[in-house]
Amino acid sequence: MQLTDKDRELLALLSENARLPVAELARKLALSRTTVQARLERLEAQGVIAGYQVRLSDAYQSGLIRAHVMITIAPKALSAVTGELNAIREVSALYSVNGPYDLIAIVAAPSISELDRLIDRIGELSGVERTLSSIILSTRIAR
């Protein structure tokens, strides 16, 4: 996939605010509205832009307790564990990693006690051998 500098600028603007009108994007990029619309359609067709989503405010997120849960799974349990973690709405992301753990789940709960129950729930899943959790204290950079 070949992206131009303007494509990257467009993606950066959308990552800050995906609801910007095409006319506003065009003004910020110093391009015509039809050119920006065509770029958006091309990026969507090529799968560069897979969708648009809600970005939660810092005020809302500051009320949540977030954690990284590193997970070691039993051999051949990846598919089953991934499916079960996908069904837990508090799991916002799941990464396959190398090293002593197989997966890292990013989770969020409204309180420490609910986070504790969530981590216990993950640890009790069939195929999960062990977990190690780290509570996120603050976000220094988010893009």
Coordinates of C-alpha atoms in Angstrom, one line a residue:
M1 CA 0.0 0.0 0.0
Q2 CA 1.5 3.3 -1.1
L3 CA 0.5 6.2 1.1
T4 CA 1.4 9.8 0.2
D5 CA 2.4 12.5 2.8
K6 CA -1.1 14.0 2.3
D7 CA -2.7 10.6 3.0
R8 CA -0.7 10.4 6.3
E9 CA -1.7 13.9 7.2
L10 CA -5.3 13.0 6.5
L11 CA -5.1 9.9 8.7
A12 CA -3.5 12.0 11.5
L13 CA -6.4 14.5 11.4
L14 CA -8.9 11.7 11.4
S15 CA -7.2 10.0 14.4
E16 CA -7.6 13.2 16.3
N17 CA -11.2 13.7 15.3
A18 CA -12.9 11.2 13.0
R19 CA -16.0 13.4 12.8
L20 CA -14.3 16.4 11.1
P21 CA -16.4 17.3 8.0
V22 CA -14.7 16.7 4.6
A23 CA -14.7 20.5 4.0
E24 CA -12.8 21.1 7.2
L25 CA -10.3 18.3 6.3
A26 CA -9.9 19.8 2.9
R27 CA -9.2 23.2 4.4
K28 CA -6.6 21.8 6.8
L29 CA -4.9 19.8 4.1
A30 CA -5.0 22.7 1.5
L31 CA -6.8 20.4 -0.9
S32 CA -10.2 20.5 -2.6
R33 CA -13.2 18.8 -1.0
T34 CA -13.5 16.4 -3.9
T35 CA -9.9 15.4 -3.7
V36 CA -10.2 14.7 0.1
Q37 CA -13.4 12.7 -0.5
A38 CA -11.7 10.7 -3.2
R39 CA -8.7 10.0 -0.9
L40 CA -11.1 8.9 1.9
E41 CA -12.9 6.5 -0.5
R42 CA -9.6 5.1 -1.8
L43 CA -8.2 4.6 1.8
E44 CA -11.5 2.9 2.8
A45 CA -11.5 0.7 -0.4
Q46 CA -7.8 -0.3 0.2
G47 CA -8.6 -1.2 3.8
V48 CA -6.3 1.4 5.3
I49 CA -9.4 2.9 7.0
A50 CA -11.3 0.0 8.5
G51 CA -13.9 2.1 10.3
Y52 CA -14.5 5.1 12.5
Q53 CA -15.0 4.8 16.3
V54 CA -15.8 6.7 19.4
R55 CA -12.8 7.9 21.4
L56 CA -13.7 8.3 25.0
S57 CA -12.9 11.5 26.9
D58 CA -10.1 11.7 29.4
A59 CA -12.7 12.6 32.0
Y60 CA -14.6 9.4 31.4
Q61 CA -11.5 7.2 31.2
S62 CA -10.0 8.7 34.4
G63 CA -13.0 7.1 36.2
L64 CA -11.9 3.6 35.0
I65 CA -9.2 1.5 36.5
R66 CA -7.2 0.0 33.6
A67 CA -4.7 -2.8 33.6
H68 CA -2.5 -4.9 31.4
V69 CA -3.1 -8.6 32.1
M70 CA -0.3 -10.8 30.8
I71 CA -1.6 -14.3 30.2
T72 CA 0.2 -17.7 29.7
I73 CA -2.0 -20.3 28.0
A74 CA -1.9 -24.0 27.7
P75 CA -0.6 -25.5 24.4
K76 CA -3.3 -25.4 21.6
A77 CA -5.6 -23.3 23.8
L78 CA -5.1 -20.0 21.9
S79 CA -8.2 -20.2 19.8
A80 CA -10.5 -21.1 22.7
V81 CA -9.0 -18.5 25.1
T82 CA -9.1 -15.8 22.5
G83 CA -12.8 -16.5 21.9
E84 CA -13.6 -16.4 25.6
L85 CA -11.7 -13.2 26.1
N86 CA -13.5 -11.7 23.1
A87 CA -16.8 -12.3 24.9
I88 CA -15.7 -10.2 28.0
R89 CA -16.7 -6.7 27.2
E90 CA -14.2 -5.2 29.7
V91 CA -11.3 -6.5 27.5
S92 CA -10.6 -3.6 25.1
A93 CA -7.6 -5.1 23.3
L94 CA -5.8 -8.4 23.1
Y95 CA -2.3 -8.9 21.8
S96 CA -0.3 -12.0 21.0
V97 CA 3.3 -11.5 22.2
N98 CA 6.5 -13.3 22.5
G99 CA 8.4 -14.0 25.7
P100 CA 7.2 -15.6 28.9
Y101 CA 3.5 -14.7 28.3
D102 CA 1.4 -15.6 25.2
L103 CA -1.1 -12.8 25.4
I104 CA -1.6 -9.3 26.8
A105 CA -5.1 -8.1 27.5
I106 CA -6.0 -4.5 28.1
V107 CA -8.9 -4.4 30.5
A108 CA -10.9 -1.6 32.3
A109 CA -13.3 -1.6 35.2
P110 CA -15.0 1.1 37.3
S111 CA -13.5 0.0 40.6
I112 CA -10.6 -2.0 42.0
S113 CA -13.0 -4.6 43.3
E114 CA -14.5 -5.1 39.9
L115 CA -11.1 -5.1 38.3
D116 CA -10.1 -7.8 40.8
R117 CA -13.1 -9.9 39.9
L118 CA -12.4 -9.4 36.2
I119 CA -8.8 -10.6 36.6
D120 CA -9.9 -13.6 38.6
R121 CA -12.4 -14.4 35.8
I122 CA -9.7 -14.3 33.2
G123 CA -7.5 -16.5 35.4
E124 CA -10.3 -19.1 35.7
L125 CA -10.8 -19.5 31.9
S126 CA -10.1 -23.0 30.7
G127 CA -6.7 -23.0 29.0
V128 CA -5.3 -20.1 31.0
E129 CA -2.3 -21.3 33.1
R130 CA -1.4 -18.1 34.8
T131 CA -1.7 -14.3 34.7
L132 CA 0.3 -11.3 35.8
S133 CA -1.5 -7.9 36.1
S134 CA -0.2 -4.4 36.1
I135 CA -2.6 -1.5 36.8
I136 CA -2.1 1.5 34.5
L137 CA -1.4 4.6 36.6
S138 CA -1.4 7.2 33.9
T139 CA -1.2 7.6 30.1
R140 CA 1.9 9.5 29.0
I141 CA 1.4 9.3 25.3
A142 CA -1.8 8.2 23.4
R143 CA -2.0 8.5 19.6

